[in-house]
XYZ file of C-alpha atoms in Angstrom:
470
model
C 30.249 -7.548 13.028
C 29.866 -7.460 9.266
C 32.645 -8.893 6.932
C 34.445 -6.383 4.844
C 32.027 -4.835 2.419
C 34.036 -5.728 -0.732
C 34.089 -9.370 0.334
C 30.448 -9.425 1.283
C 29.378 -7.711 -1.975
C 31.358 -10.290 -3.973
C 29.743 -13.179 -2.160
C 26.255 -11.627 -2.443
C 26.662 -11.319 -6.176
C 27.234 -15.035 -6.350
C 24.519 -15.873 -3.991
C 21.726 -13.645 -5.134
C 20.946 -15.087 -8.517
C 20.358 -18.558 -6.855
C 17.443 -17.137 -4.810
C 13.924 -17.853 -5.984
C 12.887 -14.278 -5.216
C 15.655 -12.619 -7.243
C 14.029 -11.009 -10.325
C 17.057 -10.733 -12.637
C 17.704 -14.303 -13.573
C 17.538 -13.500 -17.278
C 20.961 -11.733 -17.269
C 24.219 -11.342 -15.286
C 24.746 -8.976 -12.561
C 26.916 -6.157 -13.802
C 27.590 -4.620 -10.410
C 26.332 -5.100 -6.789
C 26.914 -2.634 -4.003
C 25.620 -2.301 -0.446
C 23.453 0.786 -0.423
C 22.703 0.909 3.267
C 23.643 -1.424 6.190
C 21.740 -0.938 9.464
C 22.534 -2.907 12.589
C 19.288 -4.085 14.266
C 20.943 -6.224 16.893
C 24.502 -6.409 18.134
C 26.338 -9.408 19.542
C 26.629 -12.990 18.345
C 24.448 -13.549 16.466
C 23.985 -10.050 15.098
C 21.264 -8.766 12.733
C 21.778 -6.334 10.016
C 19.322 -4.783 7.458
C 20.939 -4.414 4.020
C 19.696 -2.599 0.886
C 21.576 -3.949 -2.184
C 21.824 -1.915 -5.310
C 22.021 -4.440 -8.201
C 22.719 -3.157 -11.746
C 21.765 -5.199 -14.762
C 21.520 -3.989 -18.265
C 22.024 -0.363 -17.241
C 19.077 -0.609 -14.756
C 19.565 -0.609 -11.009
C 17.099 -2.442 -8.780
C 17.094 -2.450 -4.993
C 16.736 -5.555 -2.848
C 16.495 -5.927 0.846
C 18.144 -8.569 2.923
C 18.029 -9.370 6.667
C 21.663 -10.536 7.212
C 22.588 -12.583 10.166
C 26.197 -13.009 11.323
C 27.400 -15.754 13.610
C 30.891 -16.995 14.521
C 29.607 -20.593 14.522
C 26.779 -21.368 12.121
C 24.441 -24.211 13.338
C 23.523 -26.941 10.899
C 19.907 -25.717 10.647
C 21.224 -22.509 9.005
C 23.862 -23.910 6.620
C 21.504 -23.945 3.661
C 21.144 -20.049 3.815
C 24.868 -19.355 4.323
C 26.232 -16.600 2.049
C 29.711 -17.178 0.793
C 32.221 -20.112 1.239
C 32.926 -20.700 4.782
C 36.326 -22.242 3.867
C 37.672 -18.943 2.450
C 35.613 -16.571 4.577
C 36.343 -14.817 7.971
C 35.348 -16.214 11.303
C 32.057 -14.176 10.966
C 29.625 -16.380 8.962
C 26.965 -14.313 7.102
C 23.617 -15.900 6.162
C 19.948 -15.035 5.261
C 18.419 -14.220 8.708
C 14.857 -14.484 7.518
C 15.353 -18.227 8.327
C 16.625 -17.603 11.865
C 13.893 -17.294 14.547
C 16.499 -16.248 17.120
C 16.822 -13.010 15.197
C 13.491 -12.291 13.471
C 11.835 -11.745 16.807
C 13.717 -8.447 16.776
C 11.152 -7.252 14.104
C 8.190 -7.809 16.419
C 9.950 -5.967 19.253
C 10.614 -3.016 17.005
C 7.140 -2.895 15.668
C 5.605 -3.072 19.131
C 7.815 -0.157 20.279
C 7.477 1.898 16.991
C 11.234 2.055 16.994
C 13.385 4.087 14.574
C 16.750 2.616 13.853
C 18.931 4.466 11.332
C 16.914 5.006 8.214
C 14.279 2.381 9.176
C 10.937 3.110 10.870
C 8.751 0.489 12.401
C 5.112 1.464 12.682
C 1.913 -0.063 13.852
C -1.781 0.711 13.434
C -3.099 2.995 16.215
C -4.353 0.866 19.066
C -2.677 -2.323 17.852
C -0.839 -4.385 20.565
C 1.737 -6.614 18.934
C 2.804 -9.741 20.654
C 6.522 -10.185 20.901
C 6.727 -13.671 22.315
C 6.323 -15.544 18.971
C 8.948 -17.474 16.952
C 8.996 -17.239 13.181
C 8.895 -19.743 10.368
C 9.610 -18.748 6.742
C 6.909 -19.787 4.255
C 8.921 -21.364 1.434
C 6.255 -21.321 -1.253
C 6.582 -17.705 -2.105
C 8.847 -16.528 -4.914
C 8.934 -12.724 -5.325
C 8.836 -12.002 -1.540
C 9.496 -13.779 1.738
C 6.826 -14.167 4.385
C 7.526 -15.045 7.943
C 4.788 -16.890 10.030
C 4.865 -15.752 13.719
C 3.077 -18.467 15.669
C -0.635 -18.631 14.710
C -1.063 -14.823 14.948
C 0.829 -12.881 12.199
C 2.311 -13.083 8.755
C 5.240 -10.634 8.176
C 5.739 -10.151 4.440
C 9.207 -8.958 3.508
C 9.327 -7.297 0.146
C 12.588 -8.445 -1.398
C 12.651 -6.218 -4.539
C 11.835 -2.783 -3.248
C 9.596 -0.390 -5.171
C 9.724 3.371 -5.045
C 7.584 4.781 -2.217
C 4.743 3.064 -0.544
C 4.172 -0.512 -1.739
C 0.865 -1.179 -3.267
C 0.170 -4.147 -0.943
C 0.471 -1.930 2.137
C -1.429 1.013 0.689
C -4.380 -1.064 -0.365
C -4.519 -3.493 2.581
C -4.178 -0.529 5.047
C -7.015 1.395 3.417
C -9.250 -1.727 3.374
C -8.341 -2.425 7.061
C -9.462 1.242 7.948
C -12.642 0.598 5.941
C -13.429 -2.449 8.162
C -13.393 -4.824 5.175
C -13.467 -8.485 6.490
C -12.388 -10.028 3.182
C -8.599 -9.281 3.773
C -6.128 -10.066 6.587
C -6.221 -6.983 8.896
C -2.941 -4.995 8.980
C -1.205 -4.534 12.284
C 1.979 -2.743 11.301
C 4.612 -2.143 8.644
C 8.339 -1.439 8.202
C 9.534 1.478 6.092
C 12.675 3.310 5.119
C 13.005 7.078 5.121
C 12.423 8.805 1.801
C 15.153 9.038 -0.869
C 14.862 12.842 -1.024
C 12.603 15.833 -0.467
C 9.025 15.220 -1.503
C 9.522 11.440 -1.787
C 7.504 8.808 -0.012
C 8.899 6.230 2.462
C 9.910 2.981 1.011
C 7.938 0.074 2.219
C 10.023 -2.855 3.466
C 7.550 -5.114 5.198
C 3.876 -5.640 6.190
C 2.599 -7.353 9.316
C -0.992 -8.619 9.105
C -3.354 -11.314 10.592
C -2.475 -14.938 9.841
C -5.588 -16.712 8.649
C -4.647 -20.050 10.227
C -7.956 -21.727 9.248
C -7.387 -20.767 5.516
C -6.713 -23.057 2.561
C -5.604 -21.400 -0.640
C -7.958 -21.470 -3.616
C -5.436 -23.014 -5.909
C -5.052 -26.123 -3.757
C -8.795 -26.513 -3.352
C -9.289 -26.120 -7.085
C -6.628 -28.641 -7.969
C -8.176 -31.164 -5.582
C -11.598 -30.648 -7.371
C -9.890 -31.183 -10.790
C -8.156 -34.363 -9.510
C -11.487 -35.619 -8.435
C -13.081 -34.856 -11.622
C -10.375 -36.448 -13.699
C -10.799 -39.606 -11.677
C -14.590 -39.679 -12.144
C -15.894 -42.499 -14.408
C -16.752 -41.186 -17.938
C -19.540 -42.149 -20.243
C -18.711 -44.294 -23.193
C -18.817 -43.441 -26.884
C -19.608 -39.931 -28.209
C -21.044 -38.492 -25.095
C -17.765 -36.613 -24.356
C -19.142 -33.377 -25.797
C -21.896 -33.170 -23.188
C -19.683 -33.710 -20.224
C -21.086 -32.283 -16.964
C -18.326 -31.586 -14.429
C -20.926 -31.291 -11.610
C -20.990 -35.167 -11.369
C -17.700 -35.468 -9.511
C -17.799 -35.461 -5.695
C -15.308 -32.658 -5.296
C -17.290 -30.082 -7.236
C -15.927 -26.584 -6.818
C -18.686 -24.609 -8.350
C -20.388 -23.545 -5.084
C -17.016 -22.209 -3.804
C -16.412 -20.455 -7.113
C -19.767 -18.712 -6.770
C -19.051 -17.545 -3.195
C -15.548 -16.373 -4.366
C -17.275 -14.283 -7.034
C -19.426 -12.634 -4.362
C -16.407 -11.997 -2.079
C -14.643 -10.365 -5.065
C -17.508 -8.043 -5.662
C -17.479 -7.034 -2.017
C -13.777 -6.165 -2.061
C -14.199 -4.135 -5.294
C -16.989 -2.104 -3.555
C -14.679 -1.524 -0.538
C -11.859 -0.408 -2.928
C -14.161 2.025 -4.566
C -15.270 3.437 -1.216
C -11.635 3.754 -0.094
C -10.132 5.291 -3.145
C -13.023 6.429 -5.397
C -13.966 5.846 -8.976
C -12.882 7.768 -11.997
C -14.466 7.912 -15.435
C -12.054 7.816 -18.267
C -13.065 9.008 -21.803
C -13.413 6.830 -24.849
C -10.120 7.856 -26.327
C -8.381 6.355 -23.253
C -10.238 3.033 -23.887
C -8.947 3.120 -27.430
C -5.501 3.740 -26.265
C -5.822 0.777 -23.910
C -6.890 -1.426 -26.747
C -3.958 -0.291 -28.735
C -1.529 -1.210 -25.942
C -3.149 -4.663 -25.723
C -2.508 -5.127 -29.425
C 1.118 -3.873 -29.210
C 1.745 -6.382 -26.411
C 0.236 -9.201 -28.518
C 2.509 -8.249 -31.491
C 5.597 -8.236 -29.351
C 4.704 -11.570 -27.753
C 4.076 -13.255 -31.052
C 7.574 -12.307 -32.122
C 9.029 -13.747 -28.901
C 6.688 -16.801 -28.663
C 5.709 -18.190 -32.200
C 3.272 -20.578 -30.660
C 0.936 -17.680 -30.002
C 0.784 -16.629 -33.631
C -2.112 -19.017 -34.633
C -4.356 -17.219 -32.164
C -3.224 -13.735 -33.136
C -6.099 -12.955 -35.503
C -8.805 -13.772 -32.956
C -7.026 -11.722 -30.259
C -6.520 -8.808 -32.503
C -10.224 -8.920 -33.386
C -11.175 -8.672 -29.763
C -8.849 -5.613 -29.216
C -10.125 -3.945 -32.332
C -13.695 -4.601 -31.272
C -13.048 -2.916 -27.947
C -11.588 0.044 -29.759
C -14.497 0.260 -32.185
C -17.042 0.233 -29.353
C -15.095 2.435 -26.905
C -17.134 4.413 -24.514
C -16.490 6.311 -21.216
C -15.371 3.626 -18.654
C -15.382 3.703 -14.867
C -11.971 2.773 -13.423
C -10.701 2.220 -9.843
C -8.180 0.435 -7.690
C -8.401 -3.304 -8.259
C -6.382 -6.357 -7.189
C -4.392 -6.306 -10.372
C -3.011 -9.980 -10.238
C -6.020 -11.914 -9.355
C -5.956 -15.640 -9.414
C -6.639 -18.708 -7.214
C -3.307 -18.486 -5.484
C -4.250 -15.057 -4.148
C -7.355 -16.201 -2.145
C -7.854 -18.172 1.007
C -10.967 -20.029 2.021
C -11.356 -19.638 5.762
C -14.087 -20.699 8.151
C -15.743 -17.323 7.673
C -15.474 -17.216 3.907
C -13.016 -16.128 1.165
C -10.250 -13.670 1.859
C -8.100 -11.819 -0.787
C -4.255 -11.449 -0.487
C -1.389 -9.688 -2.189
C -2.486 -6.484 -3.906
C 0.867 -5.813 -5.558
C -0.198 -6.307 -9.161
C 1.420 -8.472 -11.846
C 5.162 -8.949 -10.973
C 6.229 -8.763 -14.672
C 4.770 -5.372 -15.195
C 6.343 -1.926 -14.562
C 5.489 -0.119 -11.261
C 3.498 2.540 -13.217
C 1.408 -0.236 -14.863
C 0.754 -1.919 -11.590
C -0.474 1.316 -10.035
C -2.785 2.126 -12.890
C -6.500 2.191 -12.280
C -8.628 -0.396 -14.106
C -12.167 -1.576 -14.563
C -13.042 -4.227 -11.970
C -13.804 -6.836 -14.684
C -10.048 -6.937 -15.280
C -9.826 -8.844 -11.970
C -12.695 -11.049 -13.015
C -10.858 -11.846 -16.252
C -7.784 -12.772 -14.208
C -9.753 -15.246 -12.121
C -11.334 -16.776 -15.181
C -7.890 -17.394 -16.573
C -6.893 -18.977 -13.241
C -9.767 -21.468 -13.623
C -8.396 -22.381 -17.021
C -4.894 -22.950 -15.402
C -6.320 -25.040 -12.590
C -8.180 -27.216 -15.106
C -5.019 -28.054 -17.103
C -2.300 -28.054 -14.497
C -2.545 -31.850 -13.804
C -2.271 -32.575 -17.435
C 1.151 -30.995 -17.516
C 2.278 -33.156 -14.491
C 3.213 -36.617 -15.780
C 1.774 -39.446 -13.726
C -0.886 -37.382 -11.899
C -3.963 -38.249 -14.018
C -5.367 -41.454 -15.448
C -3.772 -42.652 -18.539
C -6.163 -41.382 -21.300
C -5.713 -39.768 -24.577
C -4.848 -36.077 -24.671
C -8.115 -34.894 -26.364
C -10.232 -36.581 -23.680
C -8.238 -34.923 -20.874
C -8.511 -31.596 -22.629
C -12.261 -32.030 -22.973
C -12.486 -32.822 -19.215
C -10.379 -29.740 -18.448
C -12.643 -27.530 -20.609
C -15.804 -28.804 -18.938
C -14.425 -28.124 -15.444
C -13.209 -24.617 -16.316
C -16.484 -23.681 -18.043
C -18.548 -24.756 -15.068
C -16.469 -22.912 -12.504
C -16.020 -19.821 -14.686
C -19.848 -19.556 -14.991
C -20.302 -20.026 -11.215
C -17.783 -17.259 -10.467
C -19.485 -14.789 -12.781
C -22.906 -15.609 -11.309
C -21.731 -14.968 -7.807
C -19.915 -11.775 -8.803
C -22.959 -10.286 -10.563
C -25.429 -11.467 -7.907
C -23.400 -9.557 -5.285
C -23.530 -6.251 -7.140
C -20.469 -6.484 -9.427
C -20.759 -5.642 -13.165
C -22.300 -8.553 -14.921
C -19.589 -10.129 -17.188
C -22.246 -11.366 -19.613
C -23.378 -7.857 -20.214
C -19.894 -6.629 -20.917
C -18.712 -9.289 -23.295
C -16.559 -7.043 -25.465
C -14.636 -5.775 -22.462
C -14.336 -9.219 -20.918
C -12.957 -10.758 -24.113
C -10.341 -8.014 -24.413
C -9.331 -8.292 -20.686
C -9.117 -12.103 -20.810
C -7.121 -12.106 -23.998
C -4.815 -9.446 -22.571
C -4.224 -11.673 -19.498
C -3.548 -14.723 -21.735
C -0.907 -12.833 -23.735
C 0.688 -11.806 -20.467
C 0.620 -15.475 -19.364
C 2.211 -16.749 -22.639
C 5.073 -14.222 -22.296
C 5.547 -14.951 -18.582
C 5.552 -18.780 -19.064
C 7.909 -18.614 -21.928
C 10.440 -16.629 -19.902
C 9.988 -18.350 -16.552
C 8.288 -21.751 -16.779
C 8.450 -23.137 -20.329
C 6.913 -26.381 -19.300
C 3.683 -24.477 -18.379
C 3.386 -22.754 -21.786
C 0.924 -25.333 -23.176
C -1.525 -24.229 -20.463
C -2.443 -20.776 -21.782
C -1.948 -21.904 -25.351
C -4.456 -24.776 -25.147
C -7.000 -22.754 -23.300
C -6.797 -20.023 -26.003
C -7.682 -22.749 -28.585
C -11.182 -22.889 -26.865
C -11.596 -19.184 -26.108
C -10.795 -18.110 -29.580
C -12.948 -20.796 -31.275
């Protein structure tokens, strides 16, 4: 049984800002109310699905929460309790995403294609969903929560709800139907009935294959950088000719294979959703938006200002050479943390787009080289990540470490582009104006994001820009 709504809403307003996945940490909660409360399982413990309406700065966002209620909370769940047990009722509410006794309810409902209140549980035709698996939350995620069910499934719960069908479901389901083997196959999803006539169902969760042999690209790349930083260096003035291939953990072959896998997914996206040609005036408008973002970010982050002239030049160059451009569905937030290296090759994850952008921007079509630029930026990040972590690299002067980082990034950027072009993607070298604009646009986004969320990481995009704008 749920605690009184007024008490629960008060406790949630205190609890919510402390969660990693809450997107409104830059301001206070003006009002929190419980929009819907659906009982998924009765008894002790009970399971309830809540949609929270959270108003901040005159904007209301919706978050979903699986709420468990127990009379006696075991020690293993104390860290996710909501509210103060000393002042609360006998019923103890908590975040049930951490309770395998309750999350199995989701598998049961997906297997049965159940409808419970406003919630609908769906599975892909022909899919047989196992219901005998216990869950384990993956704590590394920030904007969402994923539950690992045994070694079979990942259930991704979208914490901040978008209007209508979530991009991640829409794209992954289309690629699954295409038979694309570069993504985890979709088995089912959870949705909420539309808000009104003509509206789409709201996506709540996505159940897909768990690639249990996978290692994420970021971890593999960081291991390669660490090996390169430990590699003995030539004496004297030979720094300028550093060749990062000498280290034992060279990543370039994997970067090239990742480029090929990226091109394959882009072709599958084109087949599934089609390709549109936008006129030159749309390209000029895109360049103007890039420059507007630069201007606003320079005001907010003065450290970007020394690079503004070079960045503006790239955007003006794109506008001056604008021509009709093919656009399509792309990944939208492509980086090394969004890919897994499995025993059968690279797989791509999380097609939701950049979290700091508006939903309309995340849904916008783009040229595939925008994803390529995102991955090139990720190589710049991987190359410099260890420099920002004290005590993780040999004690050397800053310029030498930066030279090493630049050499590693340059080698792997080139390998990725080579693999992408060889597999049929647009050759980045033949589209240098577009590539410069996309990469600088991404760098501006990174600077704004890091300044707001991870100030300690701000030197990473700024230092890489010093090389790219030289």
